[in-house]
Protein backbone atom coordinates (compact mmCIF):
# COMPACT_ATOMS: atom_id res chain seq x y z
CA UNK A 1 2.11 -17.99 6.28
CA UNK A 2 4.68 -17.16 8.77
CA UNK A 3 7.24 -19.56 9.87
CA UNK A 4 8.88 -16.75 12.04
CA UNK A 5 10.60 -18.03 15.87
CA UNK A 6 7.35 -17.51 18.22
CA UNK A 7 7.64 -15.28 20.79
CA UNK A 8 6.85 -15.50 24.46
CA UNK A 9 4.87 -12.96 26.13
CA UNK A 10 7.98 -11.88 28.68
CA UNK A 11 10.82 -11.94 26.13
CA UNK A 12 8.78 -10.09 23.15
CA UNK A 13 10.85 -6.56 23.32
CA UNK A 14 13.84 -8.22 23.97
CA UNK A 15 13.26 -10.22 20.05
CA UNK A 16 12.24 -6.94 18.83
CA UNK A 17 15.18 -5.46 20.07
CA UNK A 18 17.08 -8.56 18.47
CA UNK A 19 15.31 -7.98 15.10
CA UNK A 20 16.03 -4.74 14.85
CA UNK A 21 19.15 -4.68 16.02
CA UNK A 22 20.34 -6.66 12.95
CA UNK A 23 17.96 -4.62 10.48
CA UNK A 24 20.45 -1.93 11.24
CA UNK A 25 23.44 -3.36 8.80
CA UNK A 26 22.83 -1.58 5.63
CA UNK A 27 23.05 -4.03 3.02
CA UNK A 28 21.73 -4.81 -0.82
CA UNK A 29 19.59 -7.74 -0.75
CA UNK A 30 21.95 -9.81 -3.32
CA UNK A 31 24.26 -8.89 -6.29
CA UNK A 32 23.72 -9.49 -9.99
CA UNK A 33 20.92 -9.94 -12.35
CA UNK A 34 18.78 -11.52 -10.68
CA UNK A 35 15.51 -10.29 -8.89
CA UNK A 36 15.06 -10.35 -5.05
CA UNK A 37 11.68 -10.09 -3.60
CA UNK A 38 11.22 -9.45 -0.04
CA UNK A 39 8.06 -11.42 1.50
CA UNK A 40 5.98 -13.67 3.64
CA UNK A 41 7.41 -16.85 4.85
CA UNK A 42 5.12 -19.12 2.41
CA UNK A 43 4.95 -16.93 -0.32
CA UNK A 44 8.08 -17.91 -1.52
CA UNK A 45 6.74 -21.16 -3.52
CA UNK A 46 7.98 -21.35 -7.20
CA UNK A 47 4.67 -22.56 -7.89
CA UNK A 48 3.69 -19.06 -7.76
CA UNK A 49 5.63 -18.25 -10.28
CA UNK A 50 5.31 -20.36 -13.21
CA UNK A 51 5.72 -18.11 -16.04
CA UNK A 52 8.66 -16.08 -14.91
CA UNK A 53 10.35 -19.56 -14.16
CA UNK A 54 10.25 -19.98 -17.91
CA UNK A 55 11.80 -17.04 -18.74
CA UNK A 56 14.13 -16.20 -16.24
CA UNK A 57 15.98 -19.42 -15.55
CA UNK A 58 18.02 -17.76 -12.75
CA UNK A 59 14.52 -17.60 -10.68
CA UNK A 60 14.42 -15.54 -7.71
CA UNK A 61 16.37 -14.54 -4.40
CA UNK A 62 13.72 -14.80 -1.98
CA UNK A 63 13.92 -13.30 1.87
CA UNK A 64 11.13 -13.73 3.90
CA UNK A 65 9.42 -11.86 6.90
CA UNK A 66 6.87 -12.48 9.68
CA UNK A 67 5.48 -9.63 10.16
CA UNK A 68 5.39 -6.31 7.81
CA UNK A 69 6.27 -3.82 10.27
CA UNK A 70 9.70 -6.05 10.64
CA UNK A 71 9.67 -5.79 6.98
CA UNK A 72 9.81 -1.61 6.94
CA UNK A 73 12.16 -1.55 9.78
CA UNK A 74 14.55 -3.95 7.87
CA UNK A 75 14.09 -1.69 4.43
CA UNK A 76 14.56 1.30 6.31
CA UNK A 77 17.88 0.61 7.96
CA UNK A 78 19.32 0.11 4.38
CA UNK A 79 17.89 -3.85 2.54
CA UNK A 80 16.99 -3.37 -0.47
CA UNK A 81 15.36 -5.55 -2.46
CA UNK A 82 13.46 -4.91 -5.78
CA UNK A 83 10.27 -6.42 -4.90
CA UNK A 84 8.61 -5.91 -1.44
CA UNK A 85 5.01 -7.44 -0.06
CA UNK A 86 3.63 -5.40 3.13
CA UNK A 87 -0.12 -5.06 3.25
CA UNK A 88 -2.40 -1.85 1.92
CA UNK A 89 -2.55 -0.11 5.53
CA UNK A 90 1.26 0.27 5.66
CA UNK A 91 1.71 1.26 1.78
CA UNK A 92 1.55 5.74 2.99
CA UNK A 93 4.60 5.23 4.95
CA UNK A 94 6.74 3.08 3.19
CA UNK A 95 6.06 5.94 0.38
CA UNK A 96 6.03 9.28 2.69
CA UNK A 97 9.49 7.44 3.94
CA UNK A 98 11.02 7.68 -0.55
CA UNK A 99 11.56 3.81 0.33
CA UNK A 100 9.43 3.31 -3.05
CA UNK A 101 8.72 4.11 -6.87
CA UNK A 102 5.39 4.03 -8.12
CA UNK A 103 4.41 1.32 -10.78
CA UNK A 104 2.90 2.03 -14.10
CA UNK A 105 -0.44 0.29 -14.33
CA UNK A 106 -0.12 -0.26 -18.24
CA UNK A 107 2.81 -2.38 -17.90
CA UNK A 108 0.55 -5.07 -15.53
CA UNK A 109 -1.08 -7.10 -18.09
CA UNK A 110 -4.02 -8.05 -15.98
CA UNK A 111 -4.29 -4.89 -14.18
CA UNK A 112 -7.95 -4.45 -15.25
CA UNK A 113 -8.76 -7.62 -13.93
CA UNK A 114 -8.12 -7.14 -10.38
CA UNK A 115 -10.89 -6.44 -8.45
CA UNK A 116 -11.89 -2.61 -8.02
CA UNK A 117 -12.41 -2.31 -4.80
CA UNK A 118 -8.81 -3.07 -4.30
CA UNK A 119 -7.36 -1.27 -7.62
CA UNK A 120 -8.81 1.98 -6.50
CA UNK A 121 -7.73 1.79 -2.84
CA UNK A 122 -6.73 5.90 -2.18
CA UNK A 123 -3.24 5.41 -0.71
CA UNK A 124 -2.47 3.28 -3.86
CA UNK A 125 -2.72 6.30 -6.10
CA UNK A 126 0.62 7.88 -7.28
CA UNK A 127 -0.54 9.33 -10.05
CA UNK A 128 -2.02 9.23 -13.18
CA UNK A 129 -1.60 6.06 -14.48
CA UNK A 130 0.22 4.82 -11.53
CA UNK A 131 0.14 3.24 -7.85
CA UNK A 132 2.09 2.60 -5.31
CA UNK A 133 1.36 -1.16 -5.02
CA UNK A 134 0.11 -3.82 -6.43
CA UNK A 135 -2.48 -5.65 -4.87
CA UNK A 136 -1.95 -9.56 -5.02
CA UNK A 137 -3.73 -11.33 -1.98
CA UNK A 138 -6.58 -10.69 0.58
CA UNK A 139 -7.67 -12.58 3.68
CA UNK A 140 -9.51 -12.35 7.00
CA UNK A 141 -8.06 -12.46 10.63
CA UNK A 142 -9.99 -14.58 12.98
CA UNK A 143 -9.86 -17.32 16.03
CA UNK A 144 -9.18 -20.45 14.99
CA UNK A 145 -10.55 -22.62 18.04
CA UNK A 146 -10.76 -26.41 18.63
CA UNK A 147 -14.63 -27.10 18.52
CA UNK A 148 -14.37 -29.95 20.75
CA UNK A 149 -12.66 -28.33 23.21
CA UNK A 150 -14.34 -25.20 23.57
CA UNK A 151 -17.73 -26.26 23.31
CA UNK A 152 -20.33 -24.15 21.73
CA UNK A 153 -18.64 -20.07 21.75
CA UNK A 154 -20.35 -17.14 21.83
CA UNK A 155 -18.78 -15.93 18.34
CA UNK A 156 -17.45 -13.25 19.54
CA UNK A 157 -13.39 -11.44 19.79
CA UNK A 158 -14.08 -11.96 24.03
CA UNK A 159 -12.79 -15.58 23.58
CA UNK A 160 -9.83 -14.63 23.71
CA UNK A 161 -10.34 -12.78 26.77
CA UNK A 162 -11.87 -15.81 28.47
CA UNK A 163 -10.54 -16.97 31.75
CA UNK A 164 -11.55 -20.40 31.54
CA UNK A 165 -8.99 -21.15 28.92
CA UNK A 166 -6.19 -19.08 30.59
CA UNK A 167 -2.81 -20.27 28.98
CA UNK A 168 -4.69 -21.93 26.24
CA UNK A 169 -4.86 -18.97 23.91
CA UNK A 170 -2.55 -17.19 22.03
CA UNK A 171 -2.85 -13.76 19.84
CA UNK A 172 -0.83 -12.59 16.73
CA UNK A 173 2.02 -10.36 17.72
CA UNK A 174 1.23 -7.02 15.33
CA UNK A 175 -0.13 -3.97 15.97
CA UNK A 176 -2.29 -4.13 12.64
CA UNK A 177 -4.40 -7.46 14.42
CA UNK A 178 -4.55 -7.61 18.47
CA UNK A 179 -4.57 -3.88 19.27
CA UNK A 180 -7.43 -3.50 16.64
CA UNK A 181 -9.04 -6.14 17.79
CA UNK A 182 -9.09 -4.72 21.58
CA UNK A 183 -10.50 -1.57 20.39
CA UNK A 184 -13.38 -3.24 18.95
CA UNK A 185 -14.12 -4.81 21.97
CA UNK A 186 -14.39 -1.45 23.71
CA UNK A 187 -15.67 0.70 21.17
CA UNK A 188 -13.10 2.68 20.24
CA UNK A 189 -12.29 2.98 15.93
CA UNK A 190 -9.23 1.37 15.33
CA UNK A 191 -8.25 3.78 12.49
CA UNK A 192 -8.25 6.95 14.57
CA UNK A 193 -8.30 7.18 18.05
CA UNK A 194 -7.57 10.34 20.89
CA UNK A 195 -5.16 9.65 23.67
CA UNK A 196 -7.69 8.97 26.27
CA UNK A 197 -9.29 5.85 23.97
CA UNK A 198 -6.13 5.01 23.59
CA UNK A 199 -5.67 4.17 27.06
CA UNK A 200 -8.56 2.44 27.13
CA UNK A 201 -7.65 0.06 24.47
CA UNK A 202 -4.30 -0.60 26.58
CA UNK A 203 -6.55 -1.22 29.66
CA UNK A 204 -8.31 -4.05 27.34
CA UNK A 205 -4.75 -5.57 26.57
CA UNK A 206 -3.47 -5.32 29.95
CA UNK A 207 -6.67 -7.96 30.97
CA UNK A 208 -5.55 -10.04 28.42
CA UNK A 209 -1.91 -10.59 28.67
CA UNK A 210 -1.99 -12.57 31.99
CA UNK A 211 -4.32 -15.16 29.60
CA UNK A 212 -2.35 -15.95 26.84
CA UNK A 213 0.71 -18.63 25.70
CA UNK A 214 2.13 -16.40 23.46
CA UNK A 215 2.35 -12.92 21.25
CA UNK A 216 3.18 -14.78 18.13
CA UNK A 217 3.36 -14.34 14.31
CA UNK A 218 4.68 -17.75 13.68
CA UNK A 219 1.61 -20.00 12.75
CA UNK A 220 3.43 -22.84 12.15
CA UNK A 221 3.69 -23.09 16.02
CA UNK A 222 0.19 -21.90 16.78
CA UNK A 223 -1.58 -24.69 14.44
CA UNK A 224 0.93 -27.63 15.99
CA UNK A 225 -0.47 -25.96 19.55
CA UNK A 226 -4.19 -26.12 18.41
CA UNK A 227 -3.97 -29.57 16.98
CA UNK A 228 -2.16 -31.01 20.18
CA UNK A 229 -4.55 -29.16 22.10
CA UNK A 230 -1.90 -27.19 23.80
CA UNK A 231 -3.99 -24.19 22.11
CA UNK A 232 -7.78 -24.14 22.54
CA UNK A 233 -8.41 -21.20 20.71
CA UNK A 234 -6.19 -18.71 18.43
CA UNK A 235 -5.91 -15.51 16.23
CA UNK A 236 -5.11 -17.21 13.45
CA UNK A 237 -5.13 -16.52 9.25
CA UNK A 238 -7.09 -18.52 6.78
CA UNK A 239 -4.71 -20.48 6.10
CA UNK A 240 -4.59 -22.12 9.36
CA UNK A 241 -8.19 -23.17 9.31
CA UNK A 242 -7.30 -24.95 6.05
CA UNK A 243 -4.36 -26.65 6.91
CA UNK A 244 -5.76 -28.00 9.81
CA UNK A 245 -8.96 -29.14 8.22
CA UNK A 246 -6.52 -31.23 5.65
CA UNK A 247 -5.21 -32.80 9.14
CA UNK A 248 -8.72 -33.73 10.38
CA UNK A 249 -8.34 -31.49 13.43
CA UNK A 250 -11.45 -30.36 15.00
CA UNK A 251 -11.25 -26.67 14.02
CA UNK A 252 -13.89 -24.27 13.14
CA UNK A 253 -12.93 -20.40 11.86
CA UNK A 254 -14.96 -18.00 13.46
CA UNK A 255 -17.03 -15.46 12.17
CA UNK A 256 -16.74 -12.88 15.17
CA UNK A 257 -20.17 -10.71 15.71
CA UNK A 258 -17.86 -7.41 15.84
CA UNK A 259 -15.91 -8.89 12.89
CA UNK A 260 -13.65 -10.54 11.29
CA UNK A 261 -10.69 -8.46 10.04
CA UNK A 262 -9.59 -8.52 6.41
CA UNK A 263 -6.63 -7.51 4.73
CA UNK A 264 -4.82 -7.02 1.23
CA UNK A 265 -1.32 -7.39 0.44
CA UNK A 266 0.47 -6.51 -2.64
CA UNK A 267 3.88 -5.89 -4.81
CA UNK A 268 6.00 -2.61 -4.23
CA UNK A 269 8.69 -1.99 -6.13
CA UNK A 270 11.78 -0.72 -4.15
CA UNK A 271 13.15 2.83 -5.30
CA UNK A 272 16.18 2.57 -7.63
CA UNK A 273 15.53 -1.35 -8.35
CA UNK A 274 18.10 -2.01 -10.81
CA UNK A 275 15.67 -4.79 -12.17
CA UNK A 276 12.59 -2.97 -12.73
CA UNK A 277 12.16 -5.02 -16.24
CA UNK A 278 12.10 -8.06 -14.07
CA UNK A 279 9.87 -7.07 -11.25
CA UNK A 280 7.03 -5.96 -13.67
CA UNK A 281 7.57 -9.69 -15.53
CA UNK A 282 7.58 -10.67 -11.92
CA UNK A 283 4.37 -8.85 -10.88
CA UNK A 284 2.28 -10.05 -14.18
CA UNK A 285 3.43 -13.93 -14.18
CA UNK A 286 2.61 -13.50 -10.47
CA UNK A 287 -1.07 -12.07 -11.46
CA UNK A 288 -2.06 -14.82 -13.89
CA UNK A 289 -5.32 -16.53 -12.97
CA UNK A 290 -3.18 -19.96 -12.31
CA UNK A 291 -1.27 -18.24 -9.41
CA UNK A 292 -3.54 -16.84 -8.01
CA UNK A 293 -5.60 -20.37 -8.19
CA UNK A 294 -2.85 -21.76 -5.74
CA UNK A 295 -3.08 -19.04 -3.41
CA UNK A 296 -7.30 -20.18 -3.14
CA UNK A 297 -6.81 -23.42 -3.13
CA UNK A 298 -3.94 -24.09 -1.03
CA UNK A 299 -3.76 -21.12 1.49
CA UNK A 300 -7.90 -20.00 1.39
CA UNK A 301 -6.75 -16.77 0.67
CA UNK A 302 -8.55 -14.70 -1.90
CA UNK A 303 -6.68 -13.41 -5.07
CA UNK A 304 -7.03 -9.75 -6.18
CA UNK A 305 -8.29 -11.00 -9.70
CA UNK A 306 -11.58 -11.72 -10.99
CA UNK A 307 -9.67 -14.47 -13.64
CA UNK A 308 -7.92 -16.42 -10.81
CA UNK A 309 -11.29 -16.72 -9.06
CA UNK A 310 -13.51 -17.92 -12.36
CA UNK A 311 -10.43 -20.94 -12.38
CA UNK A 312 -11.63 -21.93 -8.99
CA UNK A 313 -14.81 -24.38 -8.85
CA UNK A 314 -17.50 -23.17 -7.06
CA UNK A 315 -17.55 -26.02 -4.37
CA UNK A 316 -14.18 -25.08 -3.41
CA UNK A 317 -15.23 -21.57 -2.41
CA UNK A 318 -17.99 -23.04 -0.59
CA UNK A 319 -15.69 -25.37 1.20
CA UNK A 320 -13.31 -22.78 2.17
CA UNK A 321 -15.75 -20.05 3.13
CA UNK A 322 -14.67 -17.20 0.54
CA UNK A 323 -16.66 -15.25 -1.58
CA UNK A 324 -15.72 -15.16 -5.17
CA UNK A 325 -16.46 -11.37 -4.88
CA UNK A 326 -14.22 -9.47 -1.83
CA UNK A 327 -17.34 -7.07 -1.68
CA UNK A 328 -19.59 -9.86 -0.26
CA UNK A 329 -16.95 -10.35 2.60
CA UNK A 330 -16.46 -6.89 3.24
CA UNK A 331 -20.23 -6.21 4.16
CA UNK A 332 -19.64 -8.23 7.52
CA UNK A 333 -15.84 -7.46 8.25
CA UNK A 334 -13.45 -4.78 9.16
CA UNK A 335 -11.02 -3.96 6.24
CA UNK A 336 -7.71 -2.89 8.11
CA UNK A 337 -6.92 0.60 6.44
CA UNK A 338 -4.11 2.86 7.65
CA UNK A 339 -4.03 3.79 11.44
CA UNK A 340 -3.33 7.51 12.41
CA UNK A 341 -1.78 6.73 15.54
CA UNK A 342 0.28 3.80 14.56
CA UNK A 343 3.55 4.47 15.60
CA UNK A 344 1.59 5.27 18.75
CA UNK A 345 -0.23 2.48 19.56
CA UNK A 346 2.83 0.18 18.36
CA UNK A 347 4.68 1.90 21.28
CA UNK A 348 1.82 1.34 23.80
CA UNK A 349 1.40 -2.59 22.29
CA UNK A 350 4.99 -3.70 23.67
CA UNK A 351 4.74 -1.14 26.68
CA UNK A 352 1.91 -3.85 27.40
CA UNK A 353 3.39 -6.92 26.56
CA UNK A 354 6.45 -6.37 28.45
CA UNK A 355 4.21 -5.64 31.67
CA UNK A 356 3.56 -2.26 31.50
């Protein structure tokens, strides 16, 4: 999704420091009537959002993210948008931080059809009859690897640990994917972990860092790496595995033994929107079974609703490896909840990367 500037391994605090540096200009996100939405660099395609095209010929002021920690740091200093799109393990702060108002379930149309194990996620609740986000997309987290260059794998997260393919690999730049990812490796939960496991996690990082191209949330650059063959192997999204596929690259997505990771993203609306009306039209033309049909189709993401799935033929699932029920998925992967020690291990994470 991202088209975000990679980032090199040695210069990754100093475009941190960059990013944040301009987060901290206060500003509104535009002027005027029209909605602004705050998002992922690819989720920004009118297609999306067919029905609130019709109605609202003005259409949308988009800005766009790589990475939804970027996102809160941005919000915080003082953008606001109406609409925001972080994922469901970052939803407690933005709303412990007042940086959002819940939504009213009976004003989504197709509320009922989303999928329940993502409607009744606990830090969604915000009340009777409301939730703190609305839950849109879902996806898995996985290497992405050039099957005839790395011949055979044991499917397993150590890839990218592997010496033999030193410089040849490259890992997503968030604390949310890589850091979990090295605590699975060693044992350690993810979710909650004590200082001392903490450590070892960082030891875990510290033996990969010397390996890898880049830290790097921009997978534009990651699948034009894998299909040079620049990149052997990669933490990658779903929706790299499919775009390469459409290029006839020799890619396979793996299905890790400790697991792949999935996510799921949604809609929060920004406190004091002064276009609430049009975020909820927004939200529901954005939850119609023919959106979320684009997201399957041309991303291999799943959608949160049952509807958008049923519009999707059944040899297209098979083709793109999703199950037309999340629950299937979720027997064999890690769902990526809220971490205790985030702020924590998100210190630690560039402590590492810079050398550390």
């Amino acid at each position: 999704m991202s088209q975000k500037t990679p980032r090199p391994i040695l210069s990754s605090l100093l475009a941190a420091a960059l990013a944040c540096a301009t987060a901290l200009s206060p500003m509104a996100a535009s002027a005027g009537d029209k909605l602004t939405y705050f998002t992922w660099s690819g989720y920004e395609l009118p297609e999306f959002d067919a029905t609130y095209l019709k109605a609202h010929a003005d259409g949308v002021d988009t800005s766009t993210f790589g990475d939804d920690d970027d996102a809160f740091t941005k919000v915080k200093a003082g953008f606001r948008p109406d609409l925001a799109h972080p994922c469901y393990d970052k939803v407690a702060r933005w709303s412990r931080e007042g940086l959002i108002e819940p939504i009213e379930t009976s004003r989504i149309k197709n509320w009922d059809k989303i999928f329940p194990v993502f409607r009744d996620l606990p830090d969604l609740q915000a009340g009777p009859g409301t939730v703190w986000m609305v839950p849109w997309d879902w996806g898995n987290t996985s290497i992405l690897y050039r099957t005839d260059l790395v011949k055979d794998p044991e499917a397993s997260w150590n890839l990218l640990w592997d010496k033999a393919y030193s410089g040849r690999l490259a890992t997503i730049d968030a604390v949310h994917d890589t850091p979990v990812v090295a605590a699975l490796l060693t044992g350690v939960s993810p979710f909650d972990m004590t200082p001392a496991q903490m450590d070892i996690v960082a030891a875990k990082l510290r033996e990969q860092r010397p390996l890898l191209s880049s830290y790097t949330t921009d997978m534009t650059s990651v699948e034009q790496a894998l299909a040079s063959g620049q990149l052997v192997a990669a933490m990658t999204w779903n929706a790299s595995a499919v775009a390469l596929k459409k290029q006839n690259v020799p890619v396979a997505f793996m299905k890790p033994k400790e697991g792949m990771l999935t996510w799921a993203c949604g809609f929060v609306l920004l406190k004091g929107s002064p276009h609430a009306d049009l975020a909820y039209d927004f939200i529901n033309s954005r939850l119609e079974a023919s959106s979320g049909q684009k997201l399957i189709e041309d991303y291999g993401y799943g959608a949160s609703t049952t509807s958008a799935f049923d519009a999707v033929p059944k040899e297209t699932l098979e083709a793109l490896q999703l199950p037309a029920d999340p629950n299937v998925a979720l027997k064999t992967t890690i769902f990526t909840g809220p971490m205790k020690q985030a702020d924590d291990l998100a210190k630690m994470f560039e402590k590492v990367k810079a050398g550390g």
